[in-house]
Short mmCIF file of C-alpha atoms and ligand atoms in Angstrom, two decimals:
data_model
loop_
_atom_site.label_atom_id
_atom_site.label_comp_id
_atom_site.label_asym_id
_atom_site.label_seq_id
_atom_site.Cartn_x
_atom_site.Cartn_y
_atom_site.Cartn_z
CA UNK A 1146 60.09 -16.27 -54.21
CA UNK A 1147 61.80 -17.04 -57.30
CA UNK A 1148 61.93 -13.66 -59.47
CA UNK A 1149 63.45 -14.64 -62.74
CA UNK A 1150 63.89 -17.99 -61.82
CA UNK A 1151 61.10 -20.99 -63.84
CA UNK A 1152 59.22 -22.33 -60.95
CA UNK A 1153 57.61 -26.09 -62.24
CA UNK A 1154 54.80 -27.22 -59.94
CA UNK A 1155 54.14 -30.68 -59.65
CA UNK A 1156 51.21 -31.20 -61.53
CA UNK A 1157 49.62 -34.14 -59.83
CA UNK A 1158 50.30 -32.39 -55.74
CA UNK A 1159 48.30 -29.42 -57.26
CA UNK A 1160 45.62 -31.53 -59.07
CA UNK A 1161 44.83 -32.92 -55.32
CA UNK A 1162 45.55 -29.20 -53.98
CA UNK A 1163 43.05 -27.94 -56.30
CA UNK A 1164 40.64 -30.94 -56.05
CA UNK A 1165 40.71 -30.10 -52.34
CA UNK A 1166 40.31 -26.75 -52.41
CA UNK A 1167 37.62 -26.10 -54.61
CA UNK A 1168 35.59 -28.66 -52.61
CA UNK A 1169 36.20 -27.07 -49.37
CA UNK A 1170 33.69 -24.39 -47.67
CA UNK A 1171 34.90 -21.68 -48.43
CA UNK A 1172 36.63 -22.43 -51.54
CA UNK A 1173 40.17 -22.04 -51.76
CA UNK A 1174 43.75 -22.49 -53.25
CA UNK A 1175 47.00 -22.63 -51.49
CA UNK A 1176 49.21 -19.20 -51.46
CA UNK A 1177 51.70 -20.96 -52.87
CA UNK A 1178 50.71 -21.44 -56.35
CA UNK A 1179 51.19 -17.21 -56.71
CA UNK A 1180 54.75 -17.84 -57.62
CA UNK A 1181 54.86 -18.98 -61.01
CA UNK A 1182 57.77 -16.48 -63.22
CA UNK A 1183 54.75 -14.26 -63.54
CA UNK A 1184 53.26 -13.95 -59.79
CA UNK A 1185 57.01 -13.84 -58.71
CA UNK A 1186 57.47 -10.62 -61.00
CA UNK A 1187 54.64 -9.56 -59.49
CA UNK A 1188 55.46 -9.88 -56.13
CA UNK A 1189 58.90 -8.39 -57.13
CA UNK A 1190 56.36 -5.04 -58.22
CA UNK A 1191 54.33 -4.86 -55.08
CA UNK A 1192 57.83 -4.88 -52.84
CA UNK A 1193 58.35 -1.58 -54.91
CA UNK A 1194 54.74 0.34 -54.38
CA UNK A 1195 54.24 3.12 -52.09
CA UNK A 1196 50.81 1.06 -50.68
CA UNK A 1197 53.32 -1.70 -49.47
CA UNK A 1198 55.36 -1.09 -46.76
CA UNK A 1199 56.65 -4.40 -45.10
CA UNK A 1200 59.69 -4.87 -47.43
CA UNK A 1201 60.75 -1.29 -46.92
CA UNK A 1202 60.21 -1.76 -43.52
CA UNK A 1203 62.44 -4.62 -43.08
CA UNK A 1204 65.04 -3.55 -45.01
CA UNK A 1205 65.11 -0.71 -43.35
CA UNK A 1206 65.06 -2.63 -40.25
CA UNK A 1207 67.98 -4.86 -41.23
CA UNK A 1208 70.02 -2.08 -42.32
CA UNK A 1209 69.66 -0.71 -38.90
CA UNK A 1210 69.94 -3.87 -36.52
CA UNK A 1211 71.85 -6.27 -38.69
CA UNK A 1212 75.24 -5.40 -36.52
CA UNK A 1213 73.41 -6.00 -33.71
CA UNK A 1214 72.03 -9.05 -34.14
CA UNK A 1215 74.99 -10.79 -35.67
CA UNK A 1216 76.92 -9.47 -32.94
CA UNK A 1217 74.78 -11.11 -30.23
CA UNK A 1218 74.35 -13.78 -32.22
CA UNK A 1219 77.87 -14.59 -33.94
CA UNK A 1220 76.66 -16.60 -36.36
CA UNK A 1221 79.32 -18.72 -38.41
CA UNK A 1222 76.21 -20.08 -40.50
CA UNK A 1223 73.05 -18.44 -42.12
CA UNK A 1224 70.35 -20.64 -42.50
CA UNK A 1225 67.91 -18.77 -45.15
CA UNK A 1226 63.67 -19.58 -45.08
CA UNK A 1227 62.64 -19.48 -48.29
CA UNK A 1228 65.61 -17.84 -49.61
CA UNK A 1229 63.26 -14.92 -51.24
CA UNK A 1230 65.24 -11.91 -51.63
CA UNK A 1231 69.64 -11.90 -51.67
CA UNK A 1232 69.47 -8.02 -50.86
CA UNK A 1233 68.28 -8.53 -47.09
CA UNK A 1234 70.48 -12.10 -47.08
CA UNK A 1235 73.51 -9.83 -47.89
CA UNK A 1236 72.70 -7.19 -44.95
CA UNK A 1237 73.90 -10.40 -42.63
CA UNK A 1238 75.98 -12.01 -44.42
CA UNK A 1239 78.11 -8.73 -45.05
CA UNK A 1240 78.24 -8.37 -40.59
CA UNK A 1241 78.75 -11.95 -40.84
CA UNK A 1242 81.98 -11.60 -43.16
CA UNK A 1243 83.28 -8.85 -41.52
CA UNK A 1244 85.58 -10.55 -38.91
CA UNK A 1245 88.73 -11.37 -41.32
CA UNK A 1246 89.17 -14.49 -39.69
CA UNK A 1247 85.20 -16.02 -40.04
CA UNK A 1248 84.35 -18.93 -42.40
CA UNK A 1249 80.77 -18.11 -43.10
CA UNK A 1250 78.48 -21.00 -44.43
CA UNK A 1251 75.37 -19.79 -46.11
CA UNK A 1252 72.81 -22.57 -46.32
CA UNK A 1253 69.40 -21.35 -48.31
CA UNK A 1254 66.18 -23.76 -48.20
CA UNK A 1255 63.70 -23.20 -50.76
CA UNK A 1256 61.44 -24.98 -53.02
CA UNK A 1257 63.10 -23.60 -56.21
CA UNK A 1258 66.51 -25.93 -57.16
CA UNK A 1259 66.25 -23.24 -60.54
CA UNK A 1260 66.04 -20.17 -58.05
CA UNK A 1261 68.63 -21.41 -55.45
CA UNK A 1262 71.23 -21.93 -58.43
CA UNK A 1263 70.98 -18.71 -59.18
CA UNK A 1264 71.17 -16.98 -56.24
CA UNK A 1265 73.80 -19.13 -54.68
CA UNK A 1266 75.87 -18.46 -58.17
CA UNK A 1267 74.97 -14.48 -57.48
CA UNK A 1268 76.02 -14.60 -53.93
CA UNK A 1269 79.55 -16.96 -54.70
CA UNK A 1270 80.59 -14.48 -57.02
CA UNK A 1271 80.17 -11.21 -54.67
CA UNK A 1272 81.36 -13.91 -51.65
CA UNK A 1273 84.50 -16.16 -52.81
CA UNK A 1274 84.67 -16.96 -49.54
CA UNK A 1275 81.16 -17.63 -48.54
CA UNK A 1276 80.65 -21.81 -47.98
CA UNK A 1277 77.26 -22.11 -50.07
CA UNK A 1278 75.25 -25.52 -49.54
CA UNK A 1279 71.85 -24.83 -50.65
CA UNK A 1280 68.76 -27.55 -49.68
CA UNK A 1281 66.13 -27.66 -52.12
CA UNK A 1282 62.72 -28.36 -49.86
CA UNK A 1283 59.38 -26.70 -48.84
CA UNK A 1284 60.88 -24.86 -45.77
CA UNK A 1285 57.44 -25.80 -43.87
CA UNK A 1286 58.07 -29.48 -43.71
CA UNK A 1287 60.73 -31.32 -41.67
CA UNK A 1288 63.80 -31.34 -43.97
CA UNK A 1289 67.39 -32.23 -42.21
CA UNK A 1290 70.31 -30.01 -42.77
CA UNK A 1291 73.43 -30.46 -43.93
CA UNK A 1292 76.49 -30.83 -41.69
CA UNK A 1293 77.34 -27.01 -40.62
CA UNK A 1294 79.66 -25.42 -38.47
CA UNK A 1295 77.86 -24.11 -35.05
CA UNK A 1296 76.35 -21.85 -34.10
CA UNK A 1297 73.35 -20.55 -36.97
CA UNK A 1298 71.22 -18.21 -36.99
CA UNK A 1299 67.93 -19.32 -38.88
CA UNK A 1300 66.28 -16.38 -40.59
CA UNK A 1301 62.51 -16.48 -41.78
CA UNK A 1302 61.84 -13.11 -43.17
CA UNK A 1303 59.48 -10.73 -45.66
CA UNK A 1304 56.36 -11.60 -42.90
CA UNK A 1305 55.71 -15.17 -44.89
CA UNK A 1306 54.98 -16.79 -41.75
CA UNK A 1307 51.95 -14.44 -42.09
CA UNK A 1308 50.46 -16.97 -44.80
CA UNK A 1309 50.08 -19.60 -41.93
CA UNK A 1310 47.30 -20.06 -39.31
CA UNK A 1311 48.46 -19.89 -35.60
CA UNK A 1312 48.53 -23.95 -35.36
CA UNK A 1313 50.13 -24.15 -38.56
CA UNK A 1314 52.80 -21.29 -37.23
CA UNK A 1315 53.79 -23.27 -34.05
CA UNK A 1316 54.49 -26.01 -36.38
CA UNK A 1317 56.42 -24.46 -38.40
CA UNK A 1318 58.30 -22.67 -35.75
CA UNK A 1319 58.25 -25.82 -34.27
CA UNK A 1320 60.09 -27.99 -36.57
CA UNK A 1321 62.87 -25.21 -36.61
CA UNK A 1322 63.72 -25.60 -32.78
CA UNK A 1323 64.27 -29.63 -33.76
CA UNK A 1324 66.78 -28.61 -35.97
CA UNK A 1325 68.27 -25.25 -33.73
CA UNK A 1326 71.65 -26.54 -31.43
CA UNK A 1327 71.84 -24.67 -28.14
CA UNK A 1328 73.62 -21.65 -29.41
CA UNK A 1329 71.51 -20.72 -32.23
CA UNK A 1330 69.10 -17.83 -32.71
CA UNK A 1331 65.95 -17.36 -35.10
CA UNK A 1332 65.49 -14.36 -36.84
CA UNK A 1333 61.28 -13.95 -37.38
CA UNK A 1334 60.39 -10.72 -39.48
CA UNK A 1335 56.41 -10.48 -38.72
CA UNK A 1336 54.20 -7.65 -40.12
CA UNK A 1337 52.87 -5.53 -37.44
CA UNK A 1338 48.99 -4.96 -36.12
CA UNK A 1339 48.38 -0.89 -37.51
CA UNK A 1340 45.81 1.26 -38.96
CA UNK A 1341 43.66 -1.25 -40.89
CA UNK A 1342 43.14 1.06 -43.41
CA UNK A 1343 46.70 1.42 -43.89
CA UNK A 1344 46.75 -2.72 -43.83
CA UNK A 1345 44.42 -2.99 -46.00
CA UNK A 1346 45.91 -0.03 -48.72
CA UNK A 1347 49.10 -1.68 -49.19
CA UNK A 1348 46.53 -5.39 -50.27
CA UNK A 1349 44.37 -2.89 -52.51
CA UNK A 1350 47.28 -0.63 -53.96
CA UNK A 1351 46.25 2.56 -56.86
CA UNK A 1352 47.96 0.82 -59.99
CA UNK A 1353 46.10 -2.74 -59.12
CA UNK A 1354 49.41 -4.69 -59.41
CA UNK A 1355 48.32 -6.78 -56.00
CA UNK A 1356 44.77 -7.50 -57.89
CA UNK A 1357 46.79 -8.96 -60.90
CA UNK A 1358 49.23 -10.49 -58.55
CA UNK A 1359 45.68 -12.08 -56.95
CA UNK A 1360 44.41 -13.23 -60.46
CA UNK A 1361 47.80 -14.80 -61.83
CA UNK A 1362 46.84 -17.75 -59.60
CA UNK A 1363 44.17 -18.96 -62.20
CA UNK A 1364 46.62 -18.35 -64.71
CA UNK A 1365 48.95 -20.80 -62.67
CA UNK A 1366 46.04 -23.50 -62.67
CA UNK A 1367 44.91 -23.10 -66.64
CA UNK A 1368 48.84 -23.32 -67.08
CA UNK A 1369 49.69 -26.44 -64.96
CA UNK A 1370 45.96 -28.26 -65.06
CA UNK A 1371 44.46 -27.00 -68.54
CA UNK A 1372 41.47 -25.45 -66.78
CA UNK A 1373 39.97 -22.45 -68.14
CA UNK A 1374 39.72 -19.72 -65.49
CA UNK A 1375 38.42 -16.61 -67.18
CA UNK A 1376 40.58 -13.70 -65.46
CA UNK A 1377 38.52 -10.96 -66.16
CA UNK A 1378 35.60 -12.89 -64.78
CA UNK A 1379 36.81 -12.58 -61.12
CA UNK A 1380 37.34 -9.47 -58.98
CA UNK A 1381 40.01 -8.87 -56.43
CA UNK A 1382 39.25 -9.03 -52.84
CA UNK A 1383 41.07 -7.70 -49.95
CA UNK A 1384 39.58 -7.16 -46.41
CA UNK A 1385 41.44 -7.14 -42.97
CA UNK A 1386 39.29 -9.17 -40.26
CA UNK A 1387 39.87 -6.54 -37.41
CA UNK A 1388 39.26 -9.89 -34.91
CA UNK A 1389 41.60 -12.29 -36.46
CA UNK A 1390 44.39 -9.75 -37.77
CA UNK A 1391 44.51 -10.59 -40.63
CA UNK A 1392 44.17 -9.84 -44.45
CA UNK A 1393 41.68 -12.18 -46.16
CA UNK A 1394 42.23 -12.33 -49.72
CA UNK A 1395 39.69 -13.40 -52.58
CA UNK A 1396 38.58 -13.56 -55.86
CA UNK A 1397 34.92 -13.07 -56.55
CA UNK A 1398 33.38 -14.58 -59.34
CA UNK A 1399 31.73 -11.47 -61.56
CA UNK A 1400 29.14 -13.29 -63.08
CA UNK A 1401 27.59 -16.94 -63.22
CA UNK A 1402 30.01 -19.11 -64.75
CA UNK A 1403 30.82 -22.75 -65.12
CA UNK A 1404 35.19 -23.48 -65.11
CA UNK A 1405 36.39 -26.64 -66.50
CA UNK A 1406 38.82 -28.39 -65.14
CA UNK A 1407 40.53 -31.63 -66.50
CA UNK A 1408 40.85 -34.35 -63.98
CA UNK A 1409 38.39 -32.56 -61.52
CA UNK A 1410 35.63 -31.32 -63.98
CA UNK A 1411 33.14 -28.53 -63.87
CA UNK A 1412 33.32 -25.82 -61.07
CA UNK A 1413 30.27 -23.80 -60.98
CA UNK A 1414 30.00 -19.80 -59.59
CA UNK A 1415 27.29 -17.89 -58.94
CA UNK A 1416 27.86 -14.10 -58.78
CA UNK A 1417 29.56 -13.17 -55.82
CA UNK A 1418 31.03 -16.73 -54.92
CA UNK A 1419 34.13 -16.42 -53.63
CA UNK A 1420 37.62 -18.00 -54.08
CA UNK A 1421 39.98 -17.74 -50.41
CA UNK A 1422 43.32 -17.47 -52.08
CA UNK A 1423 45.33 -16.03 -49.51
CA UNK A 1424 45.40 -15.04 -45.09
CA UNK A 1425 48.41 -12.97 -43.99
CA UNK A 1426 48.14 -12.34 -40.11
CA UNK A 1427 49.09 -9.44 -38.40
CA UNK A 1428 51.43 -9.97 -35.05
CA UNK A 1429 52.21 -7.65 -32.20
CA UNK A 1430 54.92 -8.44 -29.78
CA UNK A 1431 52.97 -10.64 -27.11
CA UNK A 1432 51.29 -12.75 -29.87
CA UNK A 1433 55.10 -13.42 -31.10
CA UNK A 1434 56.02 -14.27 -27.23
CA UNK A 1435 53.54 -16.48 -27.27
CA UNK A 1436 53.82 -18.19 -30.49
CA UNK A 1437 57.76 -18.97 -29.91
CA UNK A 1438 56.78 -20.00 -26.22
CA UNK A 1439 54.32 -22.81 -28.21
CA UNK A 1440 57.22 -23.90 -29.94
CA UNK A 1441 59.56 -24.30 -26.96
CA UNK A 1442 62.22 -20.69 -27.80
CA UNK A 1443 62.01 -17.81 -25.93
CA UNK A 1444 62.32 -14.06 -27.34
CA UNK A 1445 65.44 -12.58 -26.67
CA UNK A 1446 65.15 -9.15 -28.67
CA UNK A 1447 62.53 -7.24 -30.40
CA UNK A 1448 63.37 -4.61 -33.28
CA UNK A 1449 60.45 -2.47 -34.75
CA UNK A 1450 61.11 1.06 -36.92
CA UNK A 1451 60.08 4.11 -34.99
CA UNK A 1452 56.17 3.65 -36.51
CA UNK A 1453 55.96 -0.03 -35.24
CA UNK A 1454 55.33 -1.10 -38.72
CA UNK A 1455 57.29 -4.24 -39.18
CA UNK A 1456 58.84 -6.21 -36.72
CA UNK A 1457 61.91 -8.61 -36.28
CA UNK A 1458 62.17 -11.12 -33.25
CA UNK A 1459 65.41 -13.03 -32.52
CA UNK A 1460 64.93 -15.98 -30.05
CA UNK A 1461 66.78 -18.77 -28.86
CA UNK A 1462 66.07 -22.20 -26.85
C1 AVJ B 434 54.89 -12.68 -49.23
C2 AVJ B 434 53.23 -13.53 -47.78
C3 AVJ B 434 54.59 -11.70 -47.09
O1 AVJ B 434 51.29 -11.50 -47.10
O2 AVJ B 434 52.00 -9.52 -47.56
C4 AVJ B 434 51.57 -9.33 -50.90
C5 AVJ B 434 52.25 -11.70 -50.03
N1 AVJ B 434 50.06 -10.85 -50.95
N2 AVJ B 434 50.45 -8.80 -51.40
C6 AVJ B 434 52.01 -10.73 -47.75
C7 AVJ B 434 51.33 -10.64 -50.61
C8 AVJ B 434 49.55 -9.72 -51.44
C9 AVJ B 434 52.96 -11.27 -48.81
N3 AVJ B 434 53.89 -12.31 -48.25
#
């Protein structure tokens, strides 16, 4: 998530994306088109309300554990997910660095070649001795890494495999056992199943920051596509499905309205027609047994806070 950082989508992948989507029963567009400089700020706001507890959570969690785990793990590289936040990267790598003696090779994956410059720049200059080789790819396809040394531990935090359906989770988890030696660990931070109400608070928060968060992605497609979305013509939507765990997030067209948009043409709502713009699934500790089991790892540790809130498995092969 690339706060500060100028995300550029590629305008034809999101004209098919879109094209796709709006086709599709329900209608939908892919999560990731939230992080434009905008959505990322916004993200960046919801980490910080009192509705939203899994990045305090996880933090919190990290401060706590992060001995722990690099101890049992001894990682001499950290391979960084989606390299979203340097604050919970630099709970490990400070274990990491520790030993006097360690090289530590940091090697961050993300979309963003704008976003990892920066933060690898950040990080070098609180790090001189930190080994930085940063891979610029979408973390859920099957990207090779460079030559490290052994052993890694490969962190996906901040719940984002949440975002992803269970088949499309074993996949993912999947392609990160092809690249895992015998050695390595994965770090997994999943959101935990709670209160729904208190699920679905932190997805419907006082100030309405996650409902502008929600709405920026229309923004994103007038920006990139020259459509013209009408923001305050749709209505934030946030419901947790108590059978499938998980939040389902929409936008609900307010009114009967007709969007252009160039290269696809006119989209037509009725009232109450509904956009899917986001699922973020809710794990407990068997469904995370289970999940790493489809994907050929095994769990070796499980770390919750004392209200089971937020989660963070470490597994190996
Ligand atoms: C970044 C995917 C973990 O699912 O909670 C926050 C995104 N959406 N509020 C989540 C999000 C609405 C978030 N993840």
């Amino acid at each position: 998530m690339a706060f500060g950082a100028r995300v550029t989508f590629d305008r034809d992948a999101m004209l098919s994306d879109v094209r796709a989507g709006l086709a599709a029963h329900p209608r939908q567009l892919p999560s990731k088109y939230f992080y434009d400089e905008r959505g990322s700020q916004l993200f960046d706001e919801i980490t910080r309300l009192p509705e939203y507890y899994p990045t305090r959570a996880e933090r919190a969690l990290l401060q706590d554990r992060a001995a722990t785990i690099v101890s049992t793990t001894h990682p001499a590289t950290l391979i960084e997910l989606g390299a979203g936040s340097t604050d919970k990267t630099r709970l490990l790598l400070d274990q990491m660095l520790k030993s006097p003696a360690s090289n530590v090779t940091y090697i961050p994956v993300d979309v963003s070649a704008d976003f990892l410059a920066t933060s690898v720049a950040q990080l070098r200059g609180e790090y001189p001795t930190l080994v930085t080789s940063p891979v610029v790819a979408d973390f859920a396809t099957q990207f090779a890494l460079p030559t490290h040394p052994l052993p890694s531990l490969h962190a996906f935090l901040g719940s984002t495999i949440g975002n992803f359906t269970p088949a499309a989770a074993v996949d993912l988890v999947t392609s990160v056992r092809t690249r895992m030696a015998f050695g390595d660990f994965f770090l997994l931070g999943v959101d935990l199943r709670k209160d729904p109400h208190q699920i679905e608070r932190a997805y419907n928060d006082s100030r309405g920051i996650t409902a502008q968060f929600n709405k920026n992605i229309l923004n994103v497609v007038n920006n990139v596509l020259g459509a013209d979305f009408e923001m305050s013509k749709f209505d934030h939507n946030a419901v947790y499905d108590r059978d499938q765990h998980r939040i389902e997030m929409r936008l609900i067209s307010r009114a009967a309205q007709t969007v252009a948009i160039p290269g696809i043409g006119d989209v037509v709502f009725a009232p109450g027609d509904a956009i899917l713009t986001e699922l973020s699934y809710k794990y407990d500790r068997a469904i995370v047994t289970e999940l790493l089991g489809q994907a050929g790892l095994q769990l070796s540790e499980w770390f919750t806070d004392d209200a089971e809130s937020f989660a963070l498995a470490l597994a190996n092969r």
